[in-house]
XYZ file of C-alpha atoms in Angstrom:
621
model
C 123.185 -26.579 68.406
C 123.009 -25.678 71.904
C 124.188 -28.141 74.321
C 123.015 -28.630 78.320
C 126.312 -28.667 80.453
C 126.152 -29.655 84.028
C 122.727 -28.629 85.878
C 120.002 -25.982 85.655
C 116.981 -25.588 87.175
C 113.669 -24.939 85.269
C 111.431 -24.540 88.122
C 110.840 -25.595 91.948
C 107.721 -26.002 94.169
C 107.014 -27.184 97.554
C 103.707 -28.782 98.231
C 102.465 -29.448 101.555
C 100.645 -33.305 102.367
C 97.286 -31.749 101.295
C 99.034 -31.129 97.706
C 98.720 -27.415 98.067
C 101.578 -25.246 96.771
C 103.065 -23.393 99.275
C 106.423 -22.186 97.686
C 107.010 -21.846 93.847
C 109.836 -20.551 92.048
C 110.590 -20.510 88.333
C 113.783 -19.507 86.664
C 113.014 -17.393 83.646
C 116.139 -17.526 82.324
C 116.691 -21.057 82.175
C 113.093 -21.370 80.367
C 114.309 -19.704 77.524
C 117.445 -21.636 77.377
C 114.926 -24.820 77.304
C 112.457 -22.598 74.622
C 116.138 -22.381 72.141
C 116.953 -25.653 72.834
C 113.049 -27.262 71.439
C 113.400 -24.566 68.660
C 117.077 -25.442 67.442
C 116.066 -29.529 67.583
C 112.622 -29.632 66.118
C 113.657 -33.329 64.944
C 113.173 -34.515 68.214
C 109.159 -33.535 68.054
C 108.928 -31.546 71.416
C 107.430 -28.256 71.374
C 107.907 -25.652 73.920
C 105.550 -24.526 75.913
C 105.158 -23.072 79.247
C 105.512 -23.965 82.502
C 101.971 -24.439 84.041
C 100.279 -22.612 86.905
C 100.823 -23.921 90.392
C 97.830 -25.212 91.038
C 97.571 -26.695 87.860
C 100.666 -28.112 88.877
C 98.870 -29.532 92.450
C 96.761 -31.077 90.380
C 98.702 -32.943 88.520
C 101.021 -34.196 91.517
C 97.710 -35.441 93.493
C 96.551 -37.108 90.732
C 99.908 -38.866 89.927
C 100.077 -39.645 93.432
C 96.224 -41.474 93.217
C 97.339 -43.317 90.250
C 100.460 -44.423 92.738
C 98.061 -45.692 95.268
C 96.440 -48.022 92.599
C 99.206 -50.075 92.205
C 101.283 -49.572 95.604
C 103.006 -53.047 96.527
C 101.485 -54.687 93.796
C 104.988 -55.765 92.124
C 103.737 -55.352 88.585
C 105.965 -57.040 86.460
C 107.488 -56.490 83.458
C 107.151 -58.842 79.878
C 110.444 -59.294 79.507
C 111.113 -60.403 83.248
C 112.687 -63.846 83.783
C 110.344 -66.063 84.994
C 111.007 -67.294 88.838
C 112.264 -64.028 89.697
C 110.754 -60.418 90.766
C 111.810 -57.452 88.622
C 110.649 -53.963 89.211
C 109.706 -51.180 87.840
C 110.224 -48.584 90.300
C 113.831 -49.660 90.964
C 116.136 -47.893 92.912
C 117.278 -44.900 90.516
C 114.360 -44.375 89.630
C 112.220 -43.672 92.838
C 112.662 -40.070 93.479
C 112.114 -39.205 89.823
C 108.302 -39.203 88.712
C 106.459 -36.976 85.778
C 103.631 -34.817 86.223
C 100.861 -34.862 83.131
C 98.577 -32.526 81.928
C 96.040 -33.896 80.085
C 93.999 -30.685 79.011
C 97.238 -29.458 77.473
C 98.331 -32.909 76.572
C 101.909 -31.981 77.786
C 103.895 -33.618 80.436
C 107.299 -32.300 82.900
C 109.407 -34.478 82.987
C 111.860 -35.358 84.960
C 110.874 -34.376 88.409
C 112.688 -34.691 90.960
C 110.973 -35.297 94.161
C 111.406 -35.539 97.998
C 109.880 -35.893 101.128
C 111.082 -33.575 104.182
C 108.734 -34.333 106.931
C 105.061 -32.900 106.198
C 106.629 -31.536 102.475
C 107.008 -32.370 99.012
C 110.050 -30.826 97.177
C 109.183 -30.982 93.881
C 112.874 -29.857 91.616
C 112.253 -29.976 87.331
C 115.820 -29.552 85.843
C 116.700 -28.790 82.266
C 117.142 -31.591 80.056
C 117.840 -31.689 76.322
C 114.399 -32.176 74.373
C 115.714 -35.434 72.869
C 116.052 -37.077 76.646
C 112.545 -36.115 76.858
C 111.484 -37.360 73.604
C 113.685 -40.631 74.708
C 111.139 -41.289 77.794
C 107.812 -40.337 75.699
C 109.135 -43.637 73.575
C 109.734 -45.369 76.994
C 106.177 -44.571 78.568
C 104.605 -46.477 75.173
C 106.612 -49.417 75.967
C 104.537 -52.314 77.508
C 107.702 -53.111 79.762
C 108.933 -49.464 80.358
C 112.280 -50.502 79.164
C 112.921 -53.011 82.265
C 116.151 -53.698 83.343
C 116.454 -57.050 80.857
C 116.768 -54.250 77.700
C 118.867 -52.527 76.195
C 117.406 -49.215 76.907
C 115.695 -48.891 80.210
C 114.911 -46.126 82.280
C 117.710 -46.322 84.303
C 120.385 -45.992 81.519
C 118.575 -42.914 80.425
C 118.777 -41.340 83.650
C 122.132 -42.045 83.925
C 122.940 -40.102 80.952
C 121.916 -36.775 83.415
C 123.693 -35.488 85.228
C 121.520 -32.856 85.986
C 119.443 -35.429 87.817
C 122.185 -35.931 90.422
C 122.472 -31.663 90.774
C 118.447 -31.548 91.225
C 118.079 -34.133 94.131
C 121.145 -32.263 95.638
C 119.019 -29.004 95.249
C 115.556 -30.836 96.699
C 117.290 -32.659 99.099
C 118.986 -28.998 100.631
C 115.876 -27.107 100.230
C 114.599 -29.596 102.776
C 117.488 -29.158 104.988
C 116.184 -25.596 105.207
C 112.354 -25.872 105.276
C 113.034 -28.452 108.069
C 115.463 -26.464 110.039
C 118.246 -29.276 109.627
C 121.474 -27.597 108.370
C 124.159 -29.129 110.174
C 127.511 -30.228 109.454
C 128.666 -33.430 108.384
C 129.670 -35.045 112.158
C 133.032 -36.170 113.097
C 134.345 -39.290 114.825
C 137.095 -38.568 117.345
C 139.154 -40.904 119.248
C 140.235 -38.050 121.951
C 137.381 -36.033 123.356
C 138.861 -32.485 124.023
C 137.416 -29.363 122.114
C 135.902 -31.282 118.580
C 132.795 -32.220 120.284
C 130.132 -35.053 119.851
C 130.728 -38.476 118.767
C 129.366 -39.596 115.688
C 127.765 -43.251 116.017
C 126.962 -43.515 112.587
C 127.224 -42.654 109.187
C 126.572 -38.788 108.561
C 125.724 -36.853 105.105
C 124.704 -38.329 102.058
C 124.170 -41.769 104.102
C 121.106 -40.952 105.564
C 121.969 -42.767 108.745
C 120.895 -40.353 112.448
C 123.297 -38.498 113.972
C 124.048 -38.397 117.748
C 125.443 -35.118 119.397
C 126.544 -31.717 117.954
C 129.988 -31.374 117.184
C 131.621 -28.397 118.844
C 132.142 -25.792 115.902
C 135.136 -23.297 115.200
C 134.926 -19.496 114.929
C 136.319 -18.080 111.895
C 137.506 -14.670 112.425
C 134.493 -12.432 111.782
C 131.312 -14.767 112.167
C 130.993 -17.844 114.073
C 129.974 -20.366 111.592
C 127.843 -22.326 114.018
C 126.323 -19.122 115.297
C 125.337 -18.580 110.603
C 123.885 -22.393 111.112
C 122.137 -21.571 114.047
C 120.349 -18.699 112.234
C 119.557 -20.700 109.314
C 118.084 -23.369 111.294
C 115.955 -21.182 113.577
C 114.930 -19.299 110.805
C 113.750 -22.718 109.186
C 112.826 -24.613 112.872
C 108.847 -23.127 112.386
C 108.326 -24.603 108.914
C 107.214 -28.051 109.496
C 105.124 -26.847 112.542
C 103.312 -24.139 110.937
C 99.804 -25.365 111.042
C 97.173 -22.369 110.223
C 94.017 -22.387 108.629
C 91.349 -25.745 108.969
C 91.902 -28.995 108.425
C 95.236 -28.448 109.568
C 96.509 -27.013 106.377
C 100.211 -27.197 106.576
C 102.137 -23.973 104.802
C 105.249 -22.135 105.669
C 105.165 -18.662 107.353
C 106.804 -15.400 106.043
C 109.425 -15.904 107.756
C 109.907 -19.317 106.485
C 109.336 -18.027 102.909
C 111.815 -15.511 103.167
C 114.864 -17.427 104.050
C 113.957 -19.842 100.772
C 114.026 -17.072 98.742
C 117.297 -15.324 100.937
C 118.650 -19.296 100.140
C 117.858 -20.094 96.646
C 119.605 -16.353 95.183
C 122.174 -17.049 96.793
C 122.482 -20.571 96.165
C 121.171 -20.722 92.454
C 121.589 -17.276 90.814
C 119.782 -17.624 87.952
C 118.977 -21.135 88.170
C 122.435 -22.848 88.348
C 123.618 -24.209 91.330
C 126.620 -22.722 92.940
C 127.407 -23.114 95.954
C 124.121 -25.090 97.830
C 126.075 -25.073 101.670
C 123.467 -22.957 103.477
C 125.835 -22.650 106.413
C 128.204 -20.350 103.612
C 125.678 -18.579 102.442
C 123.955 -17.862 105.702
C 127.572 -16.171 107.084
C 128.357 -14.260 103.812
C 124.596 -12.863 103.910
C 124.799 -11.997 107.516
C 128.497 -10.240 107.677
C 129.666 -9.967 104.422
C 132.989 -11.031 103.102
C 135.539 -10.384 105.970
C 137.994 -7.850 105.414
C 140.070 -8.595 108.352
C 143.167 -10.559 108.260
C 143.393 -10.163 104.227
C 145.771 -12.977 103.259
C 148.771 -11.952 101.052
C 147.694 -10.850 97.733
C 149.364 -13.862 95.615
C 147.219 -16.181 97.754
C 143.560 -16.164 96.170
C 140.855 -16.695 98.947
C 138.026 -19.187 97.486
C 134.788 -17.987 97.333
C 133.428 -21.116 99.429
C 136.057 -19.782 102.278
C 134.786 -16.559 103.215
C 136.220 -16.020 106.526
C 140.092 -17.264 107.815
C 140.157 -19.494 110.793
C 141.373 -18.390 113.722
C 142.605 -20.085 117.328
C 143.808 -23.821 118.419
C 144.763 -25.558 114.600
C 143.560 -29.389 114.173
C 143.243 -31.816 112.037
C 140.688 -35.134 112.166
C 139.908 -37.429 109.078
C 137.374 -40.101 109.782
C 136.646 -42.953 106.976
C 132.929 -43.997 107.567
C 131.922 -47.338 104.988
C 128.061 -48.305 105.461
C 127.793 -52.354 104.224
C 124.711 -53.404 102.262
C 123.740 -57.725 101.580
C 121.334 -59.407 100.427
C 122.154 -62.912 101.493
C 120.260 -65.488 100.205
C 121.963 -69.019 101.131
C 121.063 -70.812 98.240
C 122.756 -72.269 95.084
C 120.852 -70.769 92.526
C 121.007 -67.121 93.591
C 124.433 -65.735 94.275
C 124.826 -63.180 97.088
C 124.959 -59.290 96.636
C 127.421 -57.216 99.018
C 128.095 -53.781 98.234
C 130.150 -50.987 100.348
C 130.230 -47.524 99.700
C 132.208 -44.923 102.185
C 133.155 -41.500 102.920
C 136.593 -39.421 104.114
C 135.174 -36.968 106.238
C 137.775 -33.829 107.073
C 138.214 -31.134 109.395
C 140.904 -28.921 109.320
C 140.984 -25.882 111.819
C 143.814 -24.244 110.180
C 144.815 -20.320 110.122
C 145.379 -18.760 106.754
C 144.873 -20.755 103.134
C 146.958 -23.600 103.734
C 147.925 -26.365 101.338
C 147.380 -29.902 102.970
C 147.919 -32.632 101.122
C 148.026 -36.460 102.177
C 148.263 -40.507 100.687
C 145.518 -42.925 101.327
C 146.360 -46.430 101.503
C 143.917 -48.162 98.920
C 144.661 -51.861 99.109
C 144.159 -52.830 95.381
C 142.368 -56.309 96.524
C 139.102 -54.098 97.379
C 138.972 -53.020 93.675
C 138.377 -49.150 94.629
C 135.593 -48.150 91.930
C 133.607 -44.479 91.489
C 136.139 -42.661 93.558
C 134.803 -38.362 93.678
C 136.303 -35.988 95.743
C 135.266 -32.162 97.124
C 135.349 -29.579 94.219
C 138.466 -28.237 97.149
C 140.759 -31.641 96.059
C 142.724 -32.281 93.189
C 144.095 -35.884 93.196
C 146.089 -37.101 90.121
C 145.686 -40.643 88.990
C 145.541 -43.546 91.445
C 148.787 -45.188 91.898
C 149.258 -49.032 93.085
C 147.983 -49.174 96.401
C 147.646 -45.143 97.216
C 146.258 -42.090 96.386
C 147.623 -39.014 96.435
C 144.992 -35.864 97.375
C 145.976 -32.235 97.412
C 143.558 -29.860 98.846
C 142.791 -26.485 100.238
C 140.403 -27.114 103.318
C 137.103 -25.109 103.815
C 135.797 -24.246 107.219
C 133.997 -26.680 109.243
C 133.579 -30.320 108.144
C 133.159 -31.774 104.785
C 133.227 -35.014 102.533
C 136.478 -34.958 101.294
C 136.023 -37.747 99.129
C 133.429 -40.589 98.521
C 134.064 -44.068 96.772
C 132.364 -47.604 96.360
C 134.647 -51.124 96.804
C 134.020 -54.390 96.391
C 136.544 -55.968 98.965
C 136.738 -59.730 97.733
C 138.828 -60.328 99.641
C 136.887 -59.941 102.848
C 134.180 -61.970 103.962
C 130.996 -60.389 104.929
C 131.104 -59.219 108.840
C 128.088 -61.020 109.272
C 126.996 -64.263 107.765
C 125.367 -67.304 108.035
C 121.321 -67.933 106.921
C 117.983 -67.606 108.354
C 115.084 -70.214 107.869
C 111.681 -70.099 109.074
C 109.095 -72.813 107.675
C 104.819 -72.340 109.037
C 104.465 -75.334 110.764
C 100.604 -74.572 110.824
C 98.532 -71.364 109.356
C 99.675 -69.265 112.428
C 103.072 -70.993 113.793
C 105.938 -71.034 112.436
C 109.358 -72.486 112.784
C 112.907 -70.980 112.571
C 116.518 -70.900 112.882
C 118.778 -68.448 112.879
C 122.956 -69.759 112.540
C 125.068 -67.048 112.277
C 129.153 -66.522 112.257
C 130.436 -63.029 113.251
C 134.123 -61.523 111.831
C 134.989 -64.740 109.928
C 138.222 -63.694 108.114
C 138.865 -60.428 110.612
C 141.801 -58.964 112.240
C 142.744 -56.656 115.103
C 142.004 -53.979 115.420
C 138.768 -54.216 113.832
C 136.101 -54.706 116.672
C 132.348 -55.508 116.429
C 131.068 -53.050 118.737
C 127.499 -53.391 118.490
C 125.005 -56.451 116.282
C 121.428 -57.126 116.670
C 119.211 -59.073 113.777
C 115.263 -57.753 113.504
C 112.382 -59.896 112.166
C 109.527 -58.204 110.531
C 106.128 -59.243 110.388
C 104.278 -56.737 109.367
C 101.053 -58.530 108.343
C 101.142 -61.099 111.169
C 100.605 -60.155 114.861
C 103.038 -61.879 117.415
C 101.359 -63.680 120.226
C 104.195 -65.528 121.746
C 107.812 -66.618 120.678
C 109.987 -69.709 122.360
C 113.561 -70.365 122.261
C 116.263 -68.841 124.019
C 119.916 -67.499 122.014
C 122.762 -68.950 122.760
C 123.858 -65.278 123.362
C 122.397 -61.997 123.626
C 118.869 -61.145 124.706
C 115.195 -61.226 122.631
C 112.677 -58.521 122.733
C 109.419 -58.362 120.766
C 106.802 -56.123 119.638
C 103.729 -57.088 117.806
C 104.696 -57.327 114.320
C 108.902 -58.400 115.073
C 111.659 -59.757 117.102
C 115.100 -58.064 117.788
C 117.598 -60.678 118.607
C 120.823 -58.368 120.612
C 123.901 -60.188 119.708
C 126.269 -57.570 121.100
C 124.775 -54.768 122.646
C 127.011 -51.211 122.397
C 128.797 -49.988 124.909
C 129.173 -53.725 126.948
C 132.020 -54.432 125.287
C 132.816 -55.217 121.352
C 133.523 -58.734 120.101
C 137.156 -59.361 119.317
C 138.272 -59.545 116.009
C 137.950 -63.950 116.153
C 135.426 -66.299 114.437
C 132.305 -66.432 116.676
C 129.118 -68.330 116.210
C 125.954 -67.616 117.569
C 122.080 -69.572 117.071
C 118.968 -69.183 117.734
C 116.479 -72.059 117.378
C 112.523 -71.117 118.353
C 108.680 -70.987 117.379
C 106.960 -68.527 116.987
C 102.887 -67.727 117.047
C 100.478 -65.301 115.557
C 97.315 -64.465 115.845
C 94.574 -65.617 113.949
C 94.160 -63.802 110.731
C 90.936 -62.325 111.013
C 88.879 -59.175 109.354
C 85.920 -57.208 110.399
C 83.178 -57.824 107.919
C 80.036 -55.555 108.157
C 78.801 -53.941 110.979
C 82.203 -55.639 112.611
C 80.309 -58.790 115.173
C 80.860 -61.258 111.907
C 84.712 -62.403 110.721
C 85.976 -64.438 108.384
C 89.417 -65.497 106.834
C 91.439 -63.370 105.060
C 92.837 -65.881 103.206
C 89.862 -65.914 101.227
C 89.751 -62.116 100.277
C 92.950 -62.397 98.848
C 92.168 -64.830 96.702
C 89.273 -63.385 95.319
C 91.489 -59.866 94.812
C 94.152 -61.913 92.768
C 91.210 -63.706 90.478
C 89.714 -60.231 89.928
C 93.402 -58.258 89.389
C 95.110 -57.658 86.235
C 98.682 -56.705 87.895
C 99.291 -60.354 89.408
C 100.580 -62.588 87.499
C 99.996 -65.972 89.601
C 102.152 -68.926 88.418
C 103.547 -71.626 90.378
C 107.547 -70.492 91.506
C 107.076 -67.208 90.211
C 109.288 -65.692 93.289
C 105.509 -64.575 95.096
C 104.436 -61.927 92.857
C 100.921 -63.269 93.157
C 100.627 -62.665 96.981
C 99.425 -60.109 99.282
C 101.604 -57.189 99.863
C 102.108 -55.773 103.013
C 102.142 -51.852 103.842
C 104.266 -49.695 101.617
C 106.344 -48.729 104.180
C 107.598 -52.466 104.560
C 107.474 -53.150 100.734
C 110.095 -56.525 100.729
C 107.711 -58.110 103.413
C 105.147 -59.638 101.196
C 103.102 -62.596 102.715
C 105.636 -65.167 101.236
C 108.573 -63.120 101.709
C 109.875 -63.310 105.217
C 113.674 -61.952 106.012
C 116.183 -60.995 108.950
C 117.646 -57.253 108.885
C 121.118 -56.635 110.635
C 122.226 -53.837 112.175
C 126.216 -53.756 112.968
C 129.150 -51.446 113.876
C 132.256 -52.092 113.612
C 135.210 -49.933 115.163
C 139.120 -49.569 114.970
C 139.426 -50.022 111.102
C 137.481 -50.648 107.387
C 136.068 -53.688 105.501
C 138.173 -52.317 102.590
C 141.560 -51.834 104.230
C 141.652 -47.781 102.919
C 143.865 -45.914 105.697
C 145.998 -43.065 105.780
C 148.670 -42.236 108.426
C 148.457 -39.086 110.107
C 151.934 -38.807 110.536
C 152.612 -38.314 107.061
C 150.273 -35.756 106.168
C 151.636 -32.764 105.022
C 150.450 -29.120 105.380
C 152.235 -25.709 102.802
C 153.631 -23.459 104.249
C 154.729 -26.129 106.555
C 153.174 -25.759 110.761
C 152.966 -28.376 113.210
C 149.584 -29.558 113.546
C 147.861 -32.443 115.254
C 146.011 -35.437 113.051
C 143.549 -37.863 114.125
C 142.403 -40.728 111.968
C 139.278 -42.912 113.070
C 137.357 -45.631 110.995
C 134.267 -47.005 111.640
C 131.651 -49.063 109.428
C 127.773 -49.688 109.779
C 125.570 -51.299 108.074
C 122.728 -50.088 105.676
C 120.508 -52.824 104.376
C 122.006 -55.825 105.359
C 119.395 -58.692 104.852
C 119.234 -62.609 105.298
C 116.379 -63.589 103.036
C 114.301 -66.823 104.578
C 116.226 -69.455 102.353
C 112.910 -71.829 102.948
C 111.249 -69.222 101.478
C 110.463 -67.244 98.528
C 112.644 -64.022 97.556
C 112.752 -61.119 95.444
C 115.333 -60.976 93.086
C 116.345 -58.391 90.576
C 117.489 -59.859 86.597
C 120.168 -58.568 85.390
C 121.010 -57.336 81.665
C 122.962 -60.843 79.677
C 125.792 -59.211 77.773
């Protein structure tokens, strides 16, 4: 029996917001890998058949994405969820992969990959094994779609691919190049000479911004950057290409051209190779270079096409992005996770060897630890890590990892209450204690908390912090603890509060020809007699109440929260290091290191503890 190893691609399309196909691309010989595969295990009950037509396949994503709009921000839940809590379906893992049905043909793709890149829908089916697929078909007839309380969910399946992690890597780089936004991985430096821009916060796979361009190195026969450049003008025209009426968004020939010029390089045949569009751009333009050949013993990598050449330097930066939910109460325990990236870059002449020890205090209980295909690292020891590696140009992720540092206190903590004192004022408090259990020389450089009210309209707030400044918009409040650049708070238990009111508008909506109002309060109650996805019970965590927009889907009417947003410089949460002294480079040169370390937050949230909250059940073993 045939047997799916690492990640193929059946087909790709890009659709534009108008759900038009405006790129397609289908990978013939992976079909008939996925045509052997349904004919060899006719037990699981899937037939092949083919691929449909693009707009066939338009019509199937608008119409998944109507049936979407039914139940957006509804919170349906699931039979088997715990009562007093909020479980959903569309959890995390399972957000960027959808299925698109065909009812006429009564088949279904499955899964799909999708993601958004400014006015464009990358839609990315890999090949699965027709079992998997036979496995969800079950799931889809399940009245809880195999919730996160089961044994076999959703998630656990998609786990079991990982082809899924290859195709969001392809969507998410196809993106990069329809949008025009191939760039390196950025580089915090604690000298400014010839590396460049800072980096303020987390770059890559965090999906935090970037701020400045980072000087790049010329390789001997193409400038990388220059190879970047290209791609990215090349690409720069694709989200602005509006032609045709009703501003009809599609991608020029241009455009279309470097896709194609992209994907055969990337994804001969349908497997991803090499998806660095910065590589493939150079090799495409110049060629392999044939000048300074190294010795013929020393192999030169395929994802190293051109030796570096001028000033050699090394700089390793460990970024860690912090995510809480903090909830202050007995009955729900807090959830702190931290995940973080070595970022590299080593301007070095010839194929050199470097290889180097992190310091991996055991206490933070290191955990999912992956490192560049260019690293070999043997088994952790107490404490360390050893990594061996043979550098590619430019910047990479040299390795990423997750840690649960119990030994550490949150950065942040303390609570945030805020109880209505009428229908449209409200009462709150904000206590909070900054680097509790922190030394030197970790600094808070920068903290600010924001308050969303996304269904309410602000009309006036009182109270001044005991530090930092308050601004408002309309719908929230940004309290500036410590405002960047003004000076960082010293690694020392501070505490800061923030007592106030605040007052909204009326809650009022046009009814008619728009000269009569009434309460909204009453609409909503009729729309939760007359829904079937609400199921209203008394402490049922506020699944029976009003959601707000979809792009604010945790502020429902009940729900009410504070979001942080920190930085902190001059070390890690998880005590990983390395010294630059002792890093070691074959055949041995004397090289400059720098090491930097900085942490950020991601979503870092104070739930009202006077309040209702979501909260996610998880499996009893």
């Amino acid at each position: 029996m045939a047997v799916v190893r690492g990640c193929s691609i059946r087909a790709l399309w890009i659709l534009n917001h108008n759900s038009h196909v405006v790129f397609s691309r289908r990978f013939p010989t992976v079909e008939r890998q996925w045509q052997q595969l349904c004919e060899n295990q006719l037990e699981a009950g899937i037939k092949h058949q083919a691929i449909p037509f693009d707009t066939e396949v338009a019509q199937a994503f608008m119409d998944r994405k109507r049936s979407e709009e039914l139940e957006q921000g509804r919170g349906i839940r699931e039979a088997v969820s715990q009562e007093g809590s909020d479980s959903w379906v569309d959890d995390i893992i399972t957000r960027q992969v959808t299925s698109l049905q065909f009812s006429p043909k009564g088949m279904m793709l499955w899964p799909v990959l999708e993601h958004v890149r400014g006015s464009f829908y990358i839609l990315v089916l890999p090949l699965v094994e027709p079992h998997h697929l036979a496995a969800y078909h079950e799931l889809c007839c399940r009245s809880d779609c195999g919730g996160a309380a089961t044994n076999h969910s959703l998630s656990s399946l998609l786990l079991d691919l990982p082809c899924i992690t290859g195709a969001l890597a392809v969507a998410q780089v196809l993106g990069d190049v329809v949008s025009g936004e191939v760039v390196e991985p950025e580089m915090l430096t604690v000298a400014a000479p010839s590396m460049g821009g800072l980096l303020d916060s987390i770059a890559g796979g965090m999906g935090m911004g970037i701020s400045g361009i980072a000087a790049r190195a010329k390789p001997v026969a193409v400038p990388v950057a220059a190879a970047a450049n290209a791609v990215a003008a090349a690409a720069a025209t694709a989200t602005s290409a509006i032609t045709g009426s009703g501003g009809k968004v599609t991608l020029k020939s241009a455009d279309k051209e470097a896709l194609r010029n992209f994907i055969s390089g990337a994804m001969p045949f349908g497997t991803p190779l090499d998806l660095n569009p910065i590589n493939l751009a150079a090799v495409r333009s110049t060629g392999f270079s044939s000048l300074n050949v190294p010795p013929t013993e020393l192999k030169q990598p395929a994802w190293k096409p051109y030796l570096y050449r001028g000033k050699q330097r090394m700089v390793f930066t460990v970024l860690e992005e912090v995510t809480a939910a903090l909830y202050d109460r007995d009955d729900v325990e807090d959830s702190i996770s931290l995940a973080g990236q070595l970022l590299c870059r080593a301007d070095m002449e010839g194929l050199p060897e470097i290889s180097l020890q992190l310091h991996c205090p055991s206490s933070s209980h290191f955990d999912a630890i992956t490192f560049h295909p260019c690293a070999q690292a043997p088994e952790q020891g107490v404490d360390k890590q050893t990594i061996s590696f043979s550098p590619p140009l430019g910047n990479f992720v040299l390795a990423r990892y997750t840690a649960l540092p119990t030994s550490m206190q949150p950065p942040l903590q303390g609570f945030y209450q805020l109880s209505m004192i009428s229908e449209d004022e409200g009462a709150f408090l904000i206590r909070m204690r900054l680097m509790v259990g922190y030394k030197a020389p970790l600094v808070m450089e920068q903290c600010a908390l924001s308050i969303p009210f996304p269904q309410r309209r602000i009309v006036a707030v009182e109270g001044t912090p005991s530090v930092g400044t308050l601004s408002t918009t309309e719908h929230s409040m940004e309290w500036k603890i410590i405002v960047s650049g003004r000076g960082g708070l010293a690694s020392k238990s501070t505490e800061v509060t923030f007592p106030g009111t605040v007052k909204f508008a009326r809650k009022l909506t046009p009814q008619g020809n728009g000269d009569a109002f009434k309460d909204e309060e009453s609409d909503i109650e009729s729309n939760l007699q007359n829904s079937e996805y609400f199921d209203v019970k008394p402490g049922n965590g506020g699944t029976g109440l009003q959601a707000a927009e979809w792009e604010e889907p945790l502020c429902w009417e009940a729900y009410s929260y504070a979001k942080a947003s920190i930085k902190l410089v001059g070390g890690t949460m998880s005590g990983i290091s390395l010294d630059p002294k002792m890093v070691a480079v074959y055949p041995a040169v004397k090289v400059p290191c720098e090491f930097s370390a900085q942490v950020v937050s991601g979503e870092y949230i104070f739930w009202n503890s006077l309040g209702r909250y979501p909260h996610a059940v998880l499996p009893t073993m």
